[in-house]
Coordinates of C-alpha atoms and ligand atoms in Angstrom, one line a residue:
X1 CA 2.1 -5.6 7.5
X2 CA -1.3 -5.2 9.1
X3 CA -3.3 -8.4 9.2
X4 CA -7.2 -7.7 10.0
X5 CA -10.7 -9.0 10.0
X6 CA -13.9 -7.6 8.4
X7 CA -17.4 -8.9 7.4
X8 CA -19.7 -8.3 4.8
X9 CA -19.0 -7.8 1.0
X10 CA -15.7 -6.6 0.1
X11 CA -15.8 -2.8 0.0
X12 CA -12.9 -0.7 -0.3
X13 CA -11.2 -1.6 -3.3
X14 CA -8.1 -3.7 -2.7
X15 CA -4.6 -4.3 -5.2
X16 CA -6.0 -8.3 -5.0
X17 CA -8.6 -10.4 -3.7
X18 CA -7.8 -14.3 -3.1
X19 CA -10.3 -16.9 -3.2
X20 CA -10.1 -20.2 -1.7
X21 CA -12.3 -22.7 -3.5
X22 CA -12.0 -26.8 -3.1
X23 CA -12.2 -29.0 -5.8
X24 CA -15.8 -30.4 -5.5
X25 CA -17.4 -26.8 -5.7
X26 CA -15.4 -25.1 -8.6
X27 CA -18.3 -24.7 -10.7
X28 CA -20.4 -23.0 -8.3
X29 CA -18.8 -21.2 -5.6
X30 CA -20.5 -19.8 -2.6
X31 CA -18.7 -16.3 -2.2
X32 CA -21.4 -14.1 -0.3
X33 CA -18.1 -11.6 0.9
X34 CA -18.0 -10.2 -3.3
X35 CA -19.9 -8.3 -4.5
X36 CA -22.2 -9.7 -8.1
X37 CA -19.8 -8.7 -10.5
X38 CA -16.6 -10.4 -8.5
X39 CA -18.7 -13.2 -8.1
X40 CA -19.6 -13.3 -12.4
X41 CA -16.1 -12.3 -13.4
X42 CA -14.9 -15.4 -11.4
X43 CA -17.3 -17.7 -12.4
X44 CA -16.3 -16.7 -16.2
X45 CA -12.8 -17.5 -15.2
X46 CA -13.1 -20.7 -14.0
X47 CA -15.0 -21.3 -16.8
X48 CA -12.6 -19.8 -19.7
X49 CA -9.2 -21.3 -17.8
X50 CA -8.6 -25.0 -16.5
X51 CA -8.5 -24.2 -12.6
X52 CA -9.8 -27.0 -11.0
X53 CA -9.2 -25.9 -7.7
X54 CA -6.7 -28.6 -7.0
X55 CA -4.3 -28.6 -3.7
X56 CA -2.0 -25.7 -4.4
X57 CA -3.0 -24.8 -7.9
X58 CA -3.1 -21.1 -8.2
X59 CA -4.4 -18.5 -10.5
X60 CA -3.4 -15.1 -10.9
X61 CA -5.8 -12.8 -13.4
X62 CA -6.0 -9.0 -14.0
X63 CA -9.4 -7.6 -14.9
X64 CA -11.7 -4.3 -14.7
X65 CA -14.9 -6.0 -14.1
X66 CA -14.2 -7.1 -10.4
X67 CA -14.1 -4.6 -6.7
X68 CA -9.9 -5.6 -7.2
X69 CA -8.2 -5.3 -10.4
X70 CA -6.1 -9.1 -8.9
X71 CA -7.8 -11.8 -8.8
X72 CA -6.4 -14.8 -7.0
X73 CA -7.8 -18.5 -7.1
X74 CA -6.2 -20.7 -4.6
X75 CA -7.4 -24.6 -5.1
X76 CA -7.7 -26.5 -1.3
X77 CA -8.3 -30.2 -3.2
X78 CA -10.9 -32.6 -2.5
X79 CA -13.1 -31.3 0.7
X80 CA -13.2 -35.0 2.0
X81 CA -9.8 -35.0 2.7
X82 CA -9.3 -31.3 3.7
X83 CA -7.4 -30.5 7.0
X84 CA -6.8 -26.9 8.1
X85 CA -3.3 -27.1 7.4
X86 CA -4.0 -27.1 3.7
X87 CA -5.6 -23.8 3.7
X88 CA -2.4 -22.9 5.9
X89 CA -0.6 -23.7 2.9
X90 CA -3.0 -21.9 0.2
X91 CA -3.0 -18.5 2.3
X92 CA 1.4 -18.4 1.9
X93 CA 0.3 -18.9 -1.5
X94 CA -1.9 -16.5 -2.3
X95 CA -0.3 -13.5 -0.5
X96 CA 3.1 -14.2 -2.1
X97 CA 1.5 -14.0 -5.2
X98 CA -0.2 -11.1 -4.8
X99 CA 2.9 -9.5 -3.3
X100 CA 5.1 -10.3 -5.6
X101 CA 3.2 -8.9 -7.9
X102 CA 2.8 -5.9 -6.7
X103 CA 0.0 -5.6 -4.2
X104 CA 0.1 -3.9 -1.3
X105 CA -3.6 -4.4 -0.1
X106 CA -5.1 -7.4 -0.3
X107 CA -8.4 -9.1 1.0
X108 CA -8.8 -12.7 1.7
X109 CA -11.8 -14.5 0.9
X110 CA -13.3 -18.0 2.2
X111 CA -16.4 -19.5 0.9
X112 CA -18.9 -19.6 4.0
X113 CA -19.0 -23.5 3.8
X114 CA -15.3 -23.4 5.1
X115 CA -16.2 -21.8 8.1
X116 CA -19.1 -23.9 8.9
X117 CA -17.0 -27.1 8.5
X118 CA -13.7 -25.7 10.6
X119 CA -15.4 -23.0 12.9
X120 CA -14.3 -19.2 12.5
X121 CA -11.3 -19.6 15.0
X122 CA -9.6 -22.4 12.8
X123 CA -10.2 -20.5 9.6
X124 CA -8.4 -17.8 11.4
X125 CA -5.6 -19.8 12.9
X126 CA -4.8 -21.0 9.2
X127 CA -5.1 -18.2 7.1
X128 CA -3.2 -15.8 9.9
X129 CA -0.4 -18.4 10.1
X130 CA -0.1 -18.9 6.5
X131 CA 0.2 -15.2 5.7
X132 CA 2.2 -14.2 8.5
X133 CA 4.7 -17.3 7.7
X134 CA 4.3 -16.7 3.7
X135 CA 5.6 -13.2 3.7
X136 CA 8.8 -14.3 5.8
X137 CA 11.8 -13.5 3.7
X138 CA 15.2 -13.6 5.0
X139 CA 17.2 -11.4 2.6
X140 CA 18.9 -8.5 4.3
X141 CA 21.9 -9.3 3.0
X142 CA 20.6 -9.0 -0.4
X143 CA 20.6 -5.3 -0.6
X144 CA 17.8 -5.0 -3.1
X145 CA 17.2 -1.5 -4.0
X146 CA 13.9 0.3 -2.7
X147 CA 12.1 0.6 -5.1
X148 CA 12.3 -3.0 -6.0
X149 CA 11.1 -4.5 -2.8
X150 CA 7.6 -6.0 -2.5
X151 CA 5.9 -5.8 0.7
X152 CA 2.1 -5.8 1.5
X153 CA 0.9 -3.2 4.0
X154 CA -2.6 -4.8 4.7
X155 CA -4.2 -8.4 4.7
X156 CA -8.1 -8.3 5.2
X157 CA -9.9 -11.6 5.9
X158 CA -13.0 -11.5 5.3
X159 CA -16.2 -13.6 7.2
X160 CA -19.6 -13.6 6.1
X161 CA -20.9 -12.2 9.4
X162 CA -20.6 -10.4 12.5
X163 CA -21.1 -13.7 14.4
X164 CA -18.1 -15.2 12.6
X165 CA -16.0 -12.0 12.8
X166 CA -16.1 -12.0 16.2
X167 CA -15.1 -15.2 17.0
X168 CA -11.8 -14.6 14.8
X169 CA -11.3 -11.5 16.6
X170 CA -11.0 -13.5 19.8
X171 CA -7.9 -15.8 18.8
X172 CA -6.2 -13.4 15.7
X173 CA -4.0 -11.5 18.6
X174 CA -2.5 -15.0 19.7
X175 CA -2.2 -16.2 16.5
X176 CA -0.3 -13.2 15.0
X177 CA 1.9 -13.1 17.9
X178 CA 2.8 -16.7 17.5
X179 CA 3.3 -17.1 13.7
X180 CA 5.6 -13.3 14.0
X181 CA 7.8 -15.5 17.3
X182 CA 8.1 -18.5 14.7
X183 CA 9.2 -15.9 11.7
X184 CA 11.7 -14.2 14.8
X185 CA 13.4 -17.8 15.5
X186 CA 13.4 -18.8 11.6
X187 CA 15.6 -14.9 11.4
X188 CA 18.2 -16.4 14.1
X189 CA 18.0 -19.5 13.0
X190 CA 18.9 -18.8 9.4
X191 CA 21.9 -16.2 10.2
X192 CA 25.5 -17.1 10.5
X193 CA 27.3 -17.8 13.6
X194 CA 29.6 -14.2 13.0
X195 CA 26.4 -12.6 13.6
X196 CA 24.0 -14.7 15.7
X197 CA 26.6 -15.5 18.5
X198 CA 26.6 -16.3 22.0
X199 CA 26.6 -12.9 23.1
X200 CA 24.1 -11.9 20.2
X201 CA 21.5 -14.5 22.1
X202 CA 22.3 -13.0 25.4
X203 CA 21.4 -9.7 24.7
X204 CA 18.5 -10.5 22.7
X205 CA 17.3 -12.3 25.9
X206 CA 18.3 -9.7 28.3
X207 CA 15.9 -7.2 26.0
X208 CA 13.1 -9.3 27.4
X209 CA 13.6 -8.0 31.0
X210 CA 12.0 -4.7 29.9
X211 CA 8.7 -6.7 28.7
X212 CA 8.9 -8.3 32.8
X213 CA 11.1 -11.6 32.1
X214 CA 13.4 -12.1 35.2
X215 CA 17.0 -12.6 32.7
X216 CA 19.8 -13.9 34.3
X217 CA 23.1 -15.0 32.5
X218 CA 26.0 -17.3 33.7
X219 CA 29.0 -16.7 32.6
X220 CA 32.0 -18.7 32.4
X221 CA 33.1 -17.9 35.8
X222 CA 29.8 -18.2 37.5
X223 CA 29.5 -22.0 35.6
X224 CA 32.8 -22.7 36.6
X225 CA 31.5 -22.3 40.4
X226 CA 28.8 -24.1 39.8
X227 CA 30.7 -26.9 38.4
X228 CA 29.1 -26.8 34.8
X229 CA 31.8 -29.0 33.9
X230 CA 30.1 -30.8 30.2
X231 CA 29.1 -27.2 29.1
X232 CA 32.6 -26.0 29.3
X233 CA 34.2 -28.6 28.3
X234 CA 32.4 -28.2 24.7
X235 CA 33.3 -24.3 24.6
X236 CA 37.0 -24.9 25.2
X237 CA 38.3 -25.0 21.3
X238 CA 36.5 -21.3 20.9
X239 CA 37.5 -17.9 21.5
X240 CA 33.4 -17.3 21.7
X241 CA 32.2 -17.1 25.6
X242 CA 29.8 -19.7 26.8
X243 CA 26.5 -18.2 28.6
X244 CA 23.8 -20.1 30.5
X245 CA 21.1 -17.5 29.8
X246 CA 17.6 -18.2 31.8
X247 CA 14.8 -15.7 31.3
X248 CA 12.3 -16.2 34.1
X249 CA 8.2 -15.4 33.6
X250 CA 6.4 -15.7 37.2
X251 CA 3.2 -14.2 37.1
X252 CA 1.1 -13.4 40.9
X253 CA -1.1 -16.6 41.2
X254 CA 0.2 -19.0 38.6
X255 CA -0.1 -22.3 39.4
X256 CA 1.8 -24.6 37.3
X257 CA 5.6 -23.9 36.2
X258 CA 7.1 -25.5 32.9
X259 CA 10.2 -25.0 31.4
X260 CA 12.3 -25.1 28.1
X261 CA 15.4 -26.0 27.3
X262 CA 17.1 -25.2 24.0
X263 CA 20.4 -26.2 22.4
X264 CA 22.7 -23.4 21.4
X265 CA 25.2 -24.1 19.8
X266 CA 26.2 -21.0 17.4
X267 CA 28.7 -23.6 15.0
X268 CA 29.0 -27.1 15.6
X269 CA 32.2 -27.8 13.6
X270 CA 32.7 -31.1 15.2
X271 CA 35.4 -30.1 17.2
X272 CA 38.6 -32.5 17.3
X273 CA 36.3 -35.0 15.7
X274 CA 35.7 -32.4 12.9
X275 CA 32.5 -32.4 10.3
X276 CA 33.5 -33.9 7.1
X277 CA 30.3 -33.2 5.6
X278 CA 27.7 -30.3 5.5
X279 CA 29.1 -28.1 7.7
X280 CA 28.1 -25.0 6.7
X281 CA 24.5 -26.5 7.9
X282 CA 26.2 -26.0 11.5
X283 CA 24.8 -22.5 11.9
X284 CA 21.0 -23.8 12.6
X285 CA 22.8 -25.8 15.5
X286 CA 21.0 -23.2 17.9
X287 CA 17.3 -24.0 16.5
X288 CA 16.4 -24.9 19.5
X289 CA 17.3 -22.3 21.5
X290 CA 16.1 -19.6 19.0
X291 CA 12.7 -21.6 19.6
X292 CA 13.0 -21.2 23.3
X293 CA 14.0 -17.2 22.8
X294 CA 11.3 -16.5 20.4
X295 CA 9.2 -18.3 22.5
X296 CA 9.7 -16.3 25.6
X297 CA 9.3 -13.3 23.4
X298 CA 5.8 -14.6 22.5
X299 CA 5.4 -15.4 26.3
X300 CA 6.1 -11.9 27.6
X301 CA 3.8 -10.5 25.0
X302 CA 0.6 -13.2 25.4
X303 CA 1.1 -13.0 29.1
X304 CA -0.3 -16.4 30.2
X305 CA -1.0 -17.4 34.1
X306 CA 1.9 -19.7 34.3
X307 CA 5.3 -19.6 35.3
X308 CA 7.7 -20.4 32.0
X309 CA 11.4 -21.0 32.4
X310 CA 13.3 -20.5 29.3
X311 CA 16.6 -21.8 29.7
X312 CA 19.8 -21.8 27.0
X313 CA 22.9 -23.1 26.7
X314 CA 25.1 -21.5 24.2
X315 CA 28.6 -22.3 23.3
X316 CA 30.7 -22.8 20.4
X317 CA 32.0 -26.0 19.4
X318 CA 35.2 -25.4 17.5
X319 CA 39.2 -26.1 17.7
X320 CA 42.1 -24.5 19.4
X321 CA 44.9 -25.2 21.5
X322 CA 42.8 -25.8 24.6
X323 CA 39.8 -27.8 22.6
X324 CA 38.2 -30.9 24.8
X325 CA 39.4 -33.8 22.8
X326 CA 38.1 -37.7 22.8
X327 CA 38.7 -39.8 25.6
X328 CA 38.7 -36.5 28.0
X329 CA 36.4 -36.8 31.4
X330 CA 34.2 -34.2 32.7
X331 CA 32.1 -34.1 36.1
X332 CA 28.9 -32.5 35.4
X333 CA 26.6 -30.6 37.7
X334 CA 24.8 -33.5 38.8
X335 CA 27.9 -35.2 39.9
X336 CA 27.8 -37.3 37.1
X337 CA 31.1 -38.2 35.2
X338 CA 31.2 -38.3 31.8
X339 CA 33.9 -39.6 29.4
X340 CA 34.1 -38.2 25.7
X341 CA 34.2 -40.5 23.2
X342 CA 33.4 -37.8 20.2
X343 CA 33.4 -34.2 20.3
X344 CA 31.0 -33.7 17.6
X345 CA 28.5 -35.3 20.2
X346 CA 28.5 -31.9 21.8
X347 CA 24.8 -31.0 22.3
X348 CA 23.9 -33.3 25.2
X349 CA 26.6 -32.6 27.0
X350 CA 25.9 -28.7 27.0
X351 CA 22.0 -29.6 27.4
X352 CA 23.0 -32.3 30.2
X353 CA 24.6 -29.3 32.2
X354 CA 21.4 -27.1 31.7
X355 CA 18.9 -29.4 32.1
X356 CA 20.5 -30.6 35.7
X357 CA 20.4 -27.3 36.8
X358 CA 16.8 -26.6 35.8
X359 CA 15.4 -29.5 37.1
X360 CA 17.8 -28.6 40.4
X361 CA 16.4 -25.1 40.8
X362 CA 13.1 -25.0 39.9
X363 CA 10.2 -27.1 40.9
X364 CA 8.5 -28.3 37.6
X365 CA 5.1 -29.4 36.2
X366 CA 7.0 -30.4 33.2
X367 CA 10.1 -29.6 31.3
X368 CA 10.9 -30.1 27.6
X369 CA 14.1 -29.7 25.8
X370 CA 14.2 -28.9 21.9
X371 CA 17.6 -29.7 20.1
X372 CA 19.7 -29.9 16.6
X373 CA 20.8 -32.9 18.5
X374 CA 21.3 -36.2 16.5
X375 CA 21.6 -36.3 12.5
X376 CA 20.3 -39.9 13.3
X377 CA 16.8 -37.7 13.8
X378 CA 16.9 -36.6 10.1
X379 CA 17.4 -40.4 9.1
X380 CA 15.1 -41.9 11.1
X381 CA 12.1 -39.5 9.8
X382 CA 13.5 -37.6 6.7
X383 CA 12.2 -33.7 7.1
X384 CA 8.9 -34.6 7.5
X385 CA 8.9 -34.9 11.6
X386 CA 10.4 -34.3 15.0
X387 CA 11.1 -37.1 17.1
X388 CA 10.3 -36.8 20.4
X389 CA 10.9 -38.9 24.1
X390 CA 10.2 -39.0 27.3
X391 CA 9.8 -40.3 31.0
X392 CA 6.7 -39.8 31.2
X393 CA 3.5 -40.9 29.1
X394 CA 1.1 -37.9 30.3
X395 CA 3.3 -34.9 29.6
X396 CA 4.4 -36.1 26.7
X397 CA 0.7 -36.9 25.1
X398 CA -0.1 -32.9 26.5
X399 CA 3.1 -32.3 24.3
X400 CA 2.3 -33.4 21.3
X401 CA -1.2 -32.6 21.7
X402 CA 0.1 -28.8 21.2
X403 CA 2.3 -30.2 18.5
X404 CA -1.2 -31.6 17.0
X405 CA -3.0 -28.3 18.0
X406 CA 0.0 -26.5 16.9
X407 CA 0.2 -27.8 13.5
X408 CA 3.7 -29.0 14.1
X409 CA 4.5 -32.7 13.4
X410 CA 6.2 -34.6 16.3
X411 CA 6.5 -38.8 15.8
X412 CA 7.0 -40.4 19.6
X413 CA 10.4 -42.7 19.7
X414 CA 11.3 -45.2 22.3
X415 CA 13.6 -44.8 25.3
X416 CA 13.9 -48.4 26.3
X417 CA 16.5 -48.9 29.2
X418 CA 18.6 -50.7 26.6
X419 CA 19.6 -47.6 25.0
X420 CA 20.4 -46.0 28.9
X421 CA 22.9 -49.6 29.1
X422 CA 24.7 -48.2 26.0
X423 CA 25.7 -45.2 27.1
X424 CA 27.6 -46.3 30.1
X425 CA 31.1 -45.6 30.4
X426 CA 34.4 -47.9 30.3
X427 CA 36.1 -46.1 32.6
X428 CA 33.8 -42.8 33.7
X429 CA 29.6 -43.4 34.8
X430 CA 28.5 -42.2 31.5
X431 CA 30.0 -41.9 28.1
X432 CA 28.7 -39.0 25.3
X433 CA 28.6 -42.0 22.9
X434 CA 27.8 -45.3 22.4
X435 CA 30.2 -48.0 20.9
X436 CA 28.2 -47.6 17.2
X437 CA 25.9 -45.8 15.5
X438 CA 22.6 -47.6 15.9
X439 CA 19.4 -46.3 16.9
X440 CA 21.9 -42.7 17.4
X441 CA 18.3 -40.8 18.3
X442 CA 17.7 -43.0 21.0
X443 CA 20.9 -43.2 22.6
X444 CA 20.9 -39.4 22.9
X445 CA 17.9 -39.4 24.5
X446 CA 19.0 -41.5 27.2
X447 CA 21.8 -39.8 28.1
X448 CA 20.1 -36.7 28.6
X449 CA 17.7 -38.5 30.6
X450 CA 20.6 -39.1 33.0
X451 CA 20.4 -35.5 33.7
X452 CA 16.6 -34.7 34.8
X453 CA 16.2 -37.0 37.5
X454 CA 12.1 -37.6 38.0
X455 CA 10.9 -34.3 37.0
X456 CA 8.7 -35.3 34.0
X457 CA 10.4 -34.5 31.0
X458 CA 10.3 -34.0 26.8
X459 CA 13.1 -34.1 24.9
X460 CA 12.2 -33.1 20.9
X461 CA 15.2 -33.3 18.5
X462 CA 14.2 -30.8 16.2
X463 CA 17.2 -31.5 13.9
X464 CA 14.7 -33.5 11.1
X465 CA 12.5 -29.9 10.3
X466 CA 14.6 -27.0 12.0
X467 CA 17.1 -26.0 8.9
X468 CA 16.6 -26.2 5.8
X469 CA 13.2 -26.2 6.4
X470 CA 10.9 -28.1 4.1
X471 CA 10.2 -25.2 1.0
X472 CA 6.8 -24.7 0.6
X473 CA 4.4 -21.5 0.0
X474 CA 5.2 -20.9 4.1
X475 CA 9.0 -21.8 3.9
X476 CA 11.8 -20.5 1.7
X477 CA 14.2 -22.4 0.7
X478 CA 17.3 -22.7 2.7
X479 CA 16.6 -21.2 5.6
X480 CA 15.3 -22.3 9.6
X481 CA 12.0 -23.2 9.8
X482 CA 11.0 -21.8 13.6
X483 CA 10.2 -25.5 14.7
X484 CA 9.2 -25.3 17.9
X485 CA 8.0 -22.2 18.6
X486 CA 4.7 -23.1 17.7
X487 CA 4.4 -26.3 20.0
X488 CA 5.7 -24.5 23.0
X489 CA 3.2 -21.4 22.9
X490 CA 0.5 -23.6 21.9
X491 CA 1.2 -25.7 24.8
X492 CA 1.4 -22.5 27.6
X493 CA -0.9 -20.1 25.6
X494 CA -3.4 -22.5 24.0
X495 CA -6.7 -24.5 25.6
X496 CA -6.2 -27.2 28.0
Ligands
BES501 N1 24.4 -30.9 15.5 C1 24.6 -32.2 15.3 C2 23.4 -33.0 14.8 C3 22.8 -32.6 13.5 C4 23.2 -33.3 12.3 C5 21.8 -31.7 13.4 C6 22.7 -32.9 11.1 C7 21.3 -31.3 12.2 C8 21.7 -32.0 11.0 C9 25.2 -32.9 16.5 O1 25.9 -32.2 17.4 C10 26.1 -34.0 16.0 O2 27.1 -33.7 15.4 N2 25.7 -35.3 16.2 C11 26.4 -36.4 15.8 C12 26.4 -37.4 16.9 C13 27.4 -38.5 16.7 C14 28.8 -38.0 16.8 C15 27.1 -39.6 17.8 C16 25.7 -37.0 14.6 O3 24.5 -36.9 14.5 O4 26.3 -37.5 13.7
ZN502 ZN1 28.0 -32.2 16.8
ZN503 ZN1 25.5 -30.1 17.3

């Protein structure tokens, strides 16, 4: 799908046109991009029907008296308590419904007030995103015949003038490429682990090298040597090999290096301490590193002058004759011993491995690790947030001032040294869990924070938005959400 801008009146005759109109202003729309007969045949529809141009209220209506024979009215609320992410939310709207209804041109239309309250660039940040997330689908596996597929071949938005246009045209590129990246991770996220397995993300990753990423991947042997001792341990129950995959972007003159970390496991199934509950769910358990792979996809593309490290660490945590079971003790490559108290607290043990080497081979302005980690994430804050910690209170206000930028909702949780005291070990330095369940977030967080020594770090468990993601006219329903991706390119492509 081609998404462009234009300005003026709408000229060439689209399958649709969508309007966004708030609430206040039904009754008397400022729509200088139609021409006088769009403008009427509206006005007489707003009139004749009950659209109030409430929050997600839409209206779909056919008609020979308008440039399009679609007309779409998308409602953004009260304008007092707009926010951008509303009209984020009324652009997934409107192209599925002109999609799935057949169009395969549409234009998109703001009143001008819009852009005078947000600025052209945010308008375009909102109504890219929304169309680019709202025509997502994942059904390949639905093998729906040809001719019954909808897809849109155009998007046109629309500005009043050259002015506005242009400015659009300065961010659109970066906010294509990051909205496609977050519809790439929501694709790996949302397939099962047969497919998307630890080899499928090292090859995706080593495609990167040909867009200049630096990929290198550890195998089992290589980790061995290296004495990656807690990722192994979780890979032992599978037949799947475990890969330390690091794709590397060093551009001449950059002068800051960050990295990411993501969580890969392809199927958490508990191991020894096996899922009773939801574990079909297990397949997102590599959100996070799908967001750190989509993201370095979106980094080799936007190109920006600093170095970004993508690290993942992907294994399988299942059952067999050789599985790491509860009570086992692992050195890790920070020296660190650790003794198992519950195989189904995997995660940190593989991300306690990768995070030690990162922060041992690289020299970093700041690191940040996104993870499925805790379902104590997803109880704490329902679907509605990320929690996020950290060691240190300036990287992680630049964090989730991408996160704010980025439209992506991170809520800040405590590490107090308590939590560090509980994850102590009887017998080894550190155990993988604490003697209950309180405060489970928390208590992951410290123990990873044994593994980064002073290099300032993030740690975002992504498990509360990352699968299923919350539906909405951007999401469909059970599927990965891309959480992440957003945040991260925000935070290495965006202002600051
Ligand atoms: N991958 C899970 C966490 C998870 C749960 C993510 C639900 C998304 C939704 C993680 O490996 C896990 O199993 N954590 C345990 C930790 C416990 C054994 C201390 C959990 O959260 O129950
Ligand atoms: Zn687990
Ligand atoms: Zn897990």
């Amino acid at each position: 799908m081609k998404l462009s801008t234009a300005f003026g009146t709408v000229a060439a005759v689209p399958d649709a046109v969508a309007v966004f109109l708030f609430e206040d202003e039904v009754r008397s729309p400022r729509l200088p991009s139609l021409n006088r007969a769009t403008v009427s045949e509206i006005g007489k529809l707003i009139a004749a029907s009950k659209f109030a141009g409430k929050k997600e209220e839409v209206l779909r209506h056919y008609t020979d008296r308008a440039i399009s024979p679609m007309l779409i009215l998308v409602g953004l609320g009260a304008r007092k308590e707009f926010q951008w992410k509303t009209l984020r939310l009324a652009a997934g709207a409107a192209i599925r419904m002109g999609r799935d209804h057949g169009a395969k041109s549409m234009a998109l239309v703001s009143e001008d007030k819009l852009a005078d309250d947000l600025g052209a660039e945010d308008v375009t940040h909102a109504l890219a995103e929304g169309v680019i997330l709202g025509n997502w689908r994942f059904d390949e596996y639905r093998k729906i015949a040809p001719k019954d597929v909808k897809e849109l071949n155009s998007v046109t938005i629309y500005f009043v003038n050259e002015t506005r246009k242009k400015a659009a045209d300065r961010v659109i590129k970066r906010h294509i490429e990051i909205a496609r990246c977050t519809n790439l991770a929501r694709h790996w996220g949302s397939q099962p682990a047969n497919v998307v397995n630890t080899e499928f993300l090292a090859r995706e990753a080593r495609k990167l090298s040909a867009k200049g990423l630096k990929v290198t991947v550890l195998e089992r042997a290589q980790m061995q040597k290296l004495g990656m001792n807690l990722l192994l341990a979780v890979s032992k129950g599978s037949a799947m090999p475990p890969k330390l995959i690091i794709m590397d972007w060093n551009p001449r003159g950059a002068k800051k290096t960050y990295a990411f970390v993501g969580k890969g496991l392809v199927f958490d199934s508990g191991g020894l301490n096996i899922k009773v509950a939801s574990m079909e769910e297990m397949k997102s358990d590599m959100c996070g590193a799908a967001a750190v792979l989509a993201a370095m996809n979106g980094v080799a593309e936007l190109k920006p002058n600093v170095r970004v490290i993508g690290v993942i660490g992907t294994v399988e945590n299942a059952i067999g004759p050789d599985a790491y079971r509860p009570s086992d003790i692992y050195t890790g490559y920070n020296g660190k011993t650790v003794e198992i108290g519950n195989t189904d607290a995997e995660g940190r043990l593989v991300l306690a491995d990768a995070l030690a080497y990162t922060v041992d081979k690289y020299k970093l302005d700041g690191l940040v690790d996104l993870a499925t980690l805790t379902g104590a994430a997803v109880v704490a804050l329902g679907h509605f947030a990320d929690a996020i910690f950290s060691n240190d209170e300036h990287w992680r206000q630049t964090v989730m001032a991408a996160g704010e930028r980025a439209g992506e909702r991170q809520w800040h949780m405590p590490l107090f040294d308590e939590y560090g005291e509980e994850m102590k070990g009887e017998v080894a330095q550190l155990r993988n869990v604490p003697g209950h369940r309180w405060g489970g977030s928390c208590t992951a967080a410290a123990f990873l924070k044994e593994f980064v020594g002073t290099t300032p770090w993030v740690h975002i468990d992504i498990a509360p938005t990352a699968f299923p993601g919350v539906v909405s006219s951007i999401q469909p329903k059970a599927t990965a959400s891309g959480s992440g991706v957003r945040t991260i390119l925000e935070l290495v492509t965006g202002k600051d």
